[in-house]
mmCIF file of C-alpha atoms in Angstrom:
data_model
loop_
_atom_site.group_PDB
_atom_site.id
_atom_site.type_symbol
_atom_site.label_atom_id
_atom_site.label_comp_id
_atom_site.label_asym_id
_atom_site.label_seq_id
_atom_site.Cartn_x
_atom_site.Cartn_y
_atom_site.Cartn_z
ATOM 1 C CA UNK A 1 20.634 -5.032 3.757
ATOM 2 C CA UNK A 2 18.506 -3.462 1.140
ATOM 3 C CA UNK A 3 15.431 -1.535 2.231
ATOM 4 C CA UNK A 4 13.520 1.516 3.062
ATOM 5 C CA UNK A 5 13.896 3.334 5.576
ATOM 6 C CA UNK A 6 11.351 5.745 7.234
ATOM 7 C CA UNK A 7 12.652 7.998 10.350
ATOM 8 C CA UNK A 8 11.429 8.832 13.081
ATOM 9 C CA UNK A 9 8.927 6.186 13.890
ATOM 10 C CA UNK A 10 6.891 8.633 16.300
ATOM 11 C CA UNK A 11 6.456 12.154 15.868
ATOM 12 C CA UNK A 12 4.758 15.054 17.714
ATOM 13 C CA UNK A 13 3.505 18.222 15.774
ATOM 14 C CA UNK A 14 2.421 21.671 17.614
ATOM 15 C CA UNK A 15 -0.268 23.178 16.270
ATOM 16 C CA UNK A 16 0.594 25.716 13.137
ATOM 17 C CA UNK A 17 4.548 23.962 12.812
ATOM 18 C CA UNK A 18 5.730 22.358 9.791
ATOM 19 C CA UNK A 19 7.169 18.567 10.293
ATOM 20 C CA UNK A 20 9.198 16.309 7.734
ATOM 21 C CA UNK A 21 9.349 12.935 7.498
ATOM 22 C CA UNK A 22 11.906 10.793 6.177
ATOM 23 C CA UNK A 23 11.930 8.445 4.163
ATOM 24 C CA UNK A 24 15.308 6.792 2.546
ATOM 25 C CA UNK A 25 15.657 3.616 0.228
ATOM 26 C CA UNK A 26 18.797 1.874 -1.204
ATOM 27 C CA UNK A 27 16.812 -0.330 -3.414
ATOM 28 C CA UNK A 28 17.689 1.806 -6.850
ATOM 29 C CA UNK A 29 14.277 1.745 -7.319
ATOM 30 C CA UNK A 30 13.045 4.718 -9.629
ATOM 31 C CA UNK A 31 9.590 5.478 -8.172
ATOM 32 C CA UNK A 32 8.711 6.187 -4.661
ATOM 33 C CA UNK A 33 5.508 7.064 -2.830
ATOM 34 C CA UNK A 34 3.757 7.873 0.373
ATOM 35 C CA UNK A 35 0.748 7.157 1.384
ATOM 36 C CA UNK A 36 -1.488 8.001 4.730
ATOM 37 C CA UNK A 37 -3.320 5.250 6.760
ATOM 38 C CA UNK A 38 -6.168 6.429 9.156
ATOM 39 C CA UNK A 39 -7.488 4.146 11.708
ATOM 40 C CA UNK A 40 -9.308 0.954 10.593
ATOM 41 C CA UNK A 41 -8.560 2.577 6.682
ATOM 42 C CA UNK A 42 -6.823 1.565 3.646
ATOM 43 C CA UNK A 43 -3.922 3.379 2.374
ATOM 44 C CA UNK A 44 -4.836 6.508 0.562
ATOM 45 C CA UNK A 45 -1.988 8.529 -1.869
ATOM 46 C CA UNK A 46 -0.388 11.502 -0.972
ATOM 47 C CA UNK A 47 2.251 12.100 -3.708
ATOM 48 C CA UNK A 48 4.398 9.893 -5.657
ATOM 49 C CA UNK A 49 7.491 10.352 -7.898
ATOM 50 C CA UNK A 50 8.756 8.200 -10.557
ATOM 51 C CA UNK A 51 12.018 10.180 -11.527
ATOM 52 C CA UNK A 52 14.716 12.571 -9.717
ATOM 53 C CA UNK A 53 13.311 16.040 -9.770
ATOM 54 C CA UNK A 54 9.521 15.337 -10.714
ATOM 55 C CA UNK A 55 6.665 14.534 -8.159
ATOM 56 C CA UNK A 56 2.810 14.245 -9.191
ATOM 57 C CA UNK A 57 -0.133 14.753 -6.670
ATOM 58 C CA UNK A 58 -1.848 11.826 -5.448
ATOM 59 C CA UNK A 59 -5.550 11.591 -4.076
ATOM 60 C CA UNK A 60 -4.699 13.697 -0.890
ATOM 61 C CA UNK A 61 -2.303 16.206 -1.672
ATOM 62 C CA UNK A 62 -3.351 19.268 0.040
ATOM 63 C CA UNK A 63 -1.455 20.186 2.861
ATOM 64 C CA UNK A 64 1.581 18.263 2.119
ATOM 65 C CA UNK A 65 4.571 19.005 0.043
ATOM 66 C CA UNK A 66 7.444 16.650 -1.389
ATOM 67 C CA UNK A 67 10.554 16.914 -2.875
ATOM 68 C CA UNK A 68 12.799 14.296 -4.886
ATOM 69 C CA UNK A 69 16.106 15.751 -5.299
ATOM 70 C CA UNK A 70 17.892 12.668 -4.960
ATOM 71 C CA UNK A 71 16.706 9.041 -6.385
ATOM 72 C CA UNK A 72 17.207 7.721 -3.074
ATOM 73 C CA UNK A 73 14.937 10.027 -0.660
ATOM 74 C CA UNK A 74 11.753 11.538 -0.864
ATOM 75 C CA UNK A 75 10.929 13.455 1.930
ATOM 76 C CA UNK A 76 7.559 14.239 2.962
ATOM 77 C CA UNK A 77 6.522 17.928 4.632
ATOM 78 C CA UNK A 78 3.044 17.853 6.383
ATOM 79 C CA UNK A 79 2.418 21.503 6.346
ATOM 80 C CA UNK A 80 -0.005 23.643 9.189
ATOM 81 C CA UNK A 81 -2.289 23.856 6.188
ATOM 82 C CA UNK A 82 -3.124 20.184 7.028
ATOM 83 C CA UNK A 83 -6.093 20.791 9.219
ATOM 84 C CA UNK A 84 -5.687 16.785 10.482
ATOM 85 C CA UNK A 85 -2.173 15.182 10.191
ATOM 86 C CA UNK A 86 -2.817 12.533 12.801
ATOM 87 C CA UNK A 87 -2.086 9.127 11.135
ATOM 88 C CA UNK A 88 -0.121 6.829 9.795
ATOM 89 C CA UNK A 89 2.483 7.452 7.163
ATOM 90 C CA UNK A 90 3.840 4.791 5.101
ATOM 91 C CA UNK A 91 6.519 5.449 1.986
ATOM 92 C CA UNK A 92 7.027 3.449 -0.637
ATOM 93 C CA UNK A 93 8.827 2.304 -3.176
ATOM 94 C CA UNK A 94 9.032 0.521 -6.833
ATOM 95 C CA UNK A 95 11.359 -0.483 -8.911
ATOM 96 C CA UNK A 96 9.311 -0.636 -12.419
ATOM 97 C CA UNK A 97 6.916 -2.142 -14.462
ATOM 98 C CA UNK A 98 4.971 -4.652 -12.607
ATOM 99 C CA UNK A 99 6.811 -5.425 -9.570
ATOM 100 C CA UNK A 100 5.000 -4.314 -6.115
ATOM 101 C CA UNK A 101 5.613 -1.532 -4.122
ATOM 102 C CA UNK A 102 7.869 -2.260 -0.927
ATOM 103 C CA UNK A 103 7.092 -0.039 2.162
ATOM 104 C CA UNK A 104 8.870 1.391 5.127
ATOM 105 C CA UNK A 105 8.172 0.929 8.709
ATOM 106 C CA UNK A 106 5.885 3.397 8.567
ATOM 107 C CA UNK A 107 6.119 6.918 10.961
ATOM 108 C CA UNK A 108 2.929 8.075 13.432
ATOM 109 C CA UNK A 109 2.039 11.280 13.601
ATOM 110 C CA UNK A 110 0.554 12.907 16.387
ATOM 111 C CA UNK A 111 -0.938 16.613 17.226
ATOM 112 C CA UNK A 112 0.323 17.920 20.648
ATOM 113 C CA UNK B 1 -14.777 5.189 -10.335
ATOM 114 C CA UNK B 2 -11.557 2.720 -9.727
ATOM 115 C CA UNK B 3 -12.508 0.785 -6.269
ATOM 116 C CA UNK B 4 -11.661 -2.111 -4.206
ATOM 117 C CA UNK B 5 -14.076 -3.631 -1.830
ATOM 118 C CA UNK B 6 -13.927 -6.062 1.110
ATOM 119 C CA UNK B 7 -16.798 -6.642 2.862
ATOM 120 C CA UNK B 8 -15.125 -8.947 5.479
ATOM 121 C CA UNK B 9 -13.833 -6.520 8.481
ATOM 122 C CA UNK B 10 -12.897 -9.275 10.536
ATOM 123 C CA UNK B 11 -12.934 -12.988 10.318
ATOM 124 C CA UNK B 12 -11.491 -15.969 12.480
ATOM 125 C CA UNK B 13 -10.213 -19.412 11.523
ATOM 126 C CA UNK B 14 -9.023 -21.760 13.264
ATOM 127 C CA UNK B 15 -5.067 -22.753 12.970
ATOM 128 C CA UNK B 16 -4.210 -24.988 10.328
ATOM 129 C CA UNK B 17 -7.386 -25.014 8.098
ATOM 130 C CA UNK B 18 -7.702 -22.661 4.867
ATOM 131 C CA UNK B 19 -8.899 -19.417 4.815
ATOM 132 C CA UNK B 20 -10.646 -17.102 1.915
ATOM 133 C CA UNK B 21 -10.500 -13.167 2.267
ATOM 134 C CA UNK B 22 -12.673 -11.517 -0.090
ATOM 135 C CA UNK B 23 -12.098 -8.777 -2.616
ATOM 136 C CA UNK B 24 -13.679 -7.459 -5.323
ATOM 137 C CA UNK B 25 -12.500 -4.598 -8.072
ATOM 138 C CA UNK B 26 -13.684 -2.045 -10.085
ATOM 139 C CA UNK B 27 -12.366 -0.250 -12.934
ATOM 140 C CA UNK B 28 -12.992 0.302 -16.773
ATOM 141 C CA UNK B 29 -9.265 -0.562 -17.348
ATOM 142 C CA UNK B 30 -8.572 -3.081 -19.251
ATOM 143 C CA UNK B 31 -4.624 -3.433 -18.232
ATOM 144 C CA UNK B 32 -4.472 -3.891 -14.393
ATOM 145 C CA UNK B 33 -2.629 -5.405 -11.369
ATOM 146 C CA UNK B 34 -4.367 -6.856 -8.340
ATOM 147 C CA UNK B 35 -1.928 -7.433 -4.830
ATOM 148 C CA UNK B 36 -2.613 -8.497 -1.567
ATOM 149 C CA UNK B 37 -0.613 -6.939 1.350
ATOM 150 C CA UNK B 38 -0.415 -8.309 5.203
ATOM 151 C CA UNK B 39 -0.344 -6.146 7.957
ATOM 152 C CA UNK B 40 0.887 -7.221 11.162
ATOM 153 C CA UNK B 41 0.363 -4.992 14.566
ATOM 154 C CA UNK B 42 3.555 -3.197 14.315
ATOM 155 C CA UNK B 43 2.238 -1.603 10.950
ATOM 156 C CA UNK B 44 4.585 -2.213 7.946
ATOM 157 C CA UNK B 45 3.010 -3.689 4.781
ATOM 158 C CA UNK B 46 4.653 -7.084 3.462
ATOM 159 C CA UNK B 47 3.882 -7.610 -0.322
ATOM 160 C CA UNK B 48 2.099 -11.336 -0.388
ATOM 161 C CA UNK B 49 1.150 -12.025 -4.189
ATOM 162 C CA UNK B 50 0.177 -10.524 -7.326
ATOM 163 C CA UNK B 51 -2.162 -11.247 -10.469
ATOM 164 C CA UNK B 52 -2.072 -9.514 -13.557
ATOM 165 C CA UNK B 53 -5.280 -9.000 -15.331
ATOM 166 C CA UNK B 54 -3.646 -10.658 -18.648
ATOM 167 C CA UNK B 55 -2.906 -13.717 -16.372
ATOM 168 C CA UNK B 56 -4.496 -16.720 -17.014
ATOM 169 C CA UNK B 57 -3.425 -18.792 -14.056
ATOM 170 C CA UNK B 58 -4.150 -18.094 -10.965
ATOM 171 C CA UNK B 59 -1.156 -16.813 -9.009
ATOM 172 C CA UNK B 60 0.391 -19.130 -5.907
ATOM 173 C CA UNK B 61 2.786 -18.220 -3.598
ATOM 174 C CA UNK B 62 3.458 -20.561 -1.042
ATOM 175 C CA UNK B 63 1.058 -21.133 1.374
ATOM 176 C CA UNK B 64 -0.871 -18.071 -0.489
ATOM 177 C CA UNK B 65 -2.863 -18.134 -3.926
ATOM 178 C CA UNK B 66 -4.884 -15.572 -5.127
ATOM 179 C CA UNK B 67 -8.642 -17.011 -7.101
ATOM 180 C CA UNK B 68 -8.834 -14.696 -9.878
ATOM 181 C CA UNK B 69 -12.263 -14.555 -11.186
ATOM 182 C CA UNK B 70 -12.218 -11.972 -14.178
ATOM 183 C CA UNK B 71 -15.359 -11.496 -15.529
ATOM 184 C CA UNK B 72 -17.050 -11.185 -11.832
ATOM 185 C CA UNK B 73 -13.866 -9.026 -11.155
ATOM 186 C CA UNK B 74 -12.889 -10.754 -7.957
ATOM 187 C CA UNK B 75 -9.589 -11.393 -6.639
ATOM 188 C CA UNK B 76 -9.772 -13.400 -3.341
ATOM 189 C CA UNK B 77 -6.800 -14.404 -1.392
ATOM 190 C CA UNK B 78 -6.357 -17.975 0.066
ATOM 191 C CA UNK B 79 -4.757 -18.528 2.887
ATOM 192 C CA UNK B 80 -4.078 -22.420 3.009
ATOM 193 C CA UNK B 81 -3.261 -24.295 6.633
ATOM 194 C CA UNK B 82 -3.249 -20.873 8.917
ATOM 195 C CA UNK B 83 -0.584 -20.481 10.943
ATOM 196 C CA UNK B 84 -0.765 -18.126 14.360
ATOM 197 C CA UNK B 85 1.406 -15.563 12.643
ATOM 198 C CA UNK B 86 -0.552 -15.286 9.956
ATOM 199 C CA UNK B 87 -3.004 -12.572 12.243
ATOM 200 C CA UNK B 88 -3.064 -9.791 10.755
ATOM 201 C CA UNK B 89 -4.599 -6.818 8.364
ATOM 202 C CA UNK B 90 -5.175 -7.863 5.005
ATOM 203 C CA UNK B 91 -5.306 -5.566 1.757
ATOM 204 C CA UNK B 92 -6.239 -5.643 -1.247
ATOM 205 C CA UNK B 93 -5.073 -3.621 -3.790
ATOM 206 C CA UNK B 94 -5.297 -2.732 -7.796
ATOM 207 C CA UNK B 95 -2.932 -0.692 -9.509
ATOM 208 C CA UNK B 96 -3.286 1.400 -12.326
ATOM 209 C CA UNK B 97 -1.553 2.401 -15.790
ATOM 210 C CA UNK B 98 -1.289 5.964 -16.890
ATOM 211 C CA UNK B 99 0.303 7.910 -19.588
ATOM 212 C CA UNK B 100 2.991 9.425 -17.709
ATOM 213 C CA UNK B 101 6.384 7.953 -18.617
ATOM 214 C CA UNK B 102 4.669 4.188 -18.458
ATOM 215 C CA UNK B 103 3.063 2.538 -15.620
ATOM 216 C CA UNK B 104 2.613 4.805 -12.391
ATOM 217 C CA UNK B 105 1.314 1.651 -10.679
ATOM 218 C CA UNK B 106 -0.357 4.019 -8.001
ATOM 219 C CA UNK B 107 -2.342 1.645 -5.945
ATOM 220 C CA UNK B 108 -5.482 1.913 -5.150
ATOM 221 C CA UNK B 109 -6.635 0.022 -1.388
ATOM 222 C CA UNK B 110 -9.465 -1.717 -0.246
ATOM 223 C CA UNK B 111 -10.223 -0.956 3.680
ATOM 224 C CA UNK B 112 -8.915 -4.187 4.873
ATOM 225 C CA UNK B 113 -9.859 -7.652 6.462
ATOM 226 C CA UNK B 114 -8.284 -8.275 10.129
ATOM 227 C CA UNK B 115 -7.784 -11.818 10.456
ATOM 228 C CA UNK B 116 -7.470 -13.743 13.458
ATOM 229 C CA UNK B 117 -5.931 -16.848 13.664
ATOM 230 C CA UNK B 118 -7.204 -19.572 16.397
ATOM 231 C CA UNK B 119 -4.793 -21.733 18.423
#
């Protein structure tokens, strides 16, 4: 089945590590996204990318770093220069003009 | 500033009668998209309906339908005959053009209505 897939669902972070999260569609969509979800909070934008090899900041970039090498993954790194990672982290994705963005299952981070 | 407001943080109904959950937009755009996303306890988003701001008739989709009210920029979602799965988070959300190789469609969230369905 089509879809997007975001791996792992739970994950723990040390203080001053690096973590990545996954996040895999086989949708051919072109643009992809991630957001962040705090608790009782809207979705605010981390990055997004609309083409292989091109990424733009979104609202809330600092402290997190993406990379699109491939159309169908776009990998999110939530650096130690993210001062509060704890939430939820949804990605996204679009295939173009005005059709909506599907999400993943989402992946919760935690600080250890 | 682009925003989306809803000032409903929870509401109850009881099952089987309708249902409105506010929202209301702001932006200077004049070329927009307004969606609605659920929210169920295990935390993905499911995509419910979607009115462009060229529409002219008000989007349905199934039991859903969106009241589109332009020029007091509201976008409310009806929920008709509520059904126990429909409890849930609720978002609204507005997306937005820019110059970058055509629509970006980044979306732009309200903070969400939790709605809880009555048996």
């Amino acid at each position: 089945d089509g879809g997007i897939t975001q791996s792992p669902k739970y994950l723990f972070r040390k203080e001053g590590q690096n973590v990545t999260l996954s996040c895999e569609q086989n949708l051919n969509h072109d643009a992809m996204y991630w957001y962040r979800q705090d608790p009782g909070q809207g979705l605010r934008l981390i990055y997004y990318s609309q083409i292989v090899n091109d990424f733009q900041k979104g609202d809330i970039a600092e402290g997190y770093s993406v990379s699109r090498e491939k159309k169908e993954s776009f990998p999110l790194t939530v650096t130690s220069a993210q001062k509060n990672p704890t939430a939820f982290y949804l990605c996204a994705s679009r295939w173009s003009g005005v059709q909506p963005q599907h999400f993943g299952d989402g992946t919760r981070l935690s600080i250890l | 500033a682009q925003k989306i407001t809803q000032t409903q943080p929870g509401m109850f109904v009881q099952e089987k009668e309708a249902v409105t959950l506010d929202c209301t937009y702001d932006t200077s755009d004049q070329s927009y998209g307004l969606f609605w996303y659920k929210q169920p306890s295990s935390g993905e988003m499911i995509f419910l309906i979607y009115q462009g701001s060229y529409d002219e008739q008000n989007a349905t989709e199934g039991r859903y339908s969106l009241n589109f009210q332009k020029a007091r920029k509201s976008a409310n979602l009806v929920i008709s005959a509520s059904q126990l799965g429909d409890s849930a988070m609720y978002f609204c959300a507005m997306s937005l053009r820019e110059n970058y190789g055509g629509a970006t469609n980044k979306l732009i969230f309200g903070t969400g209505t939790l709605l809880a369905v009555q048996p």
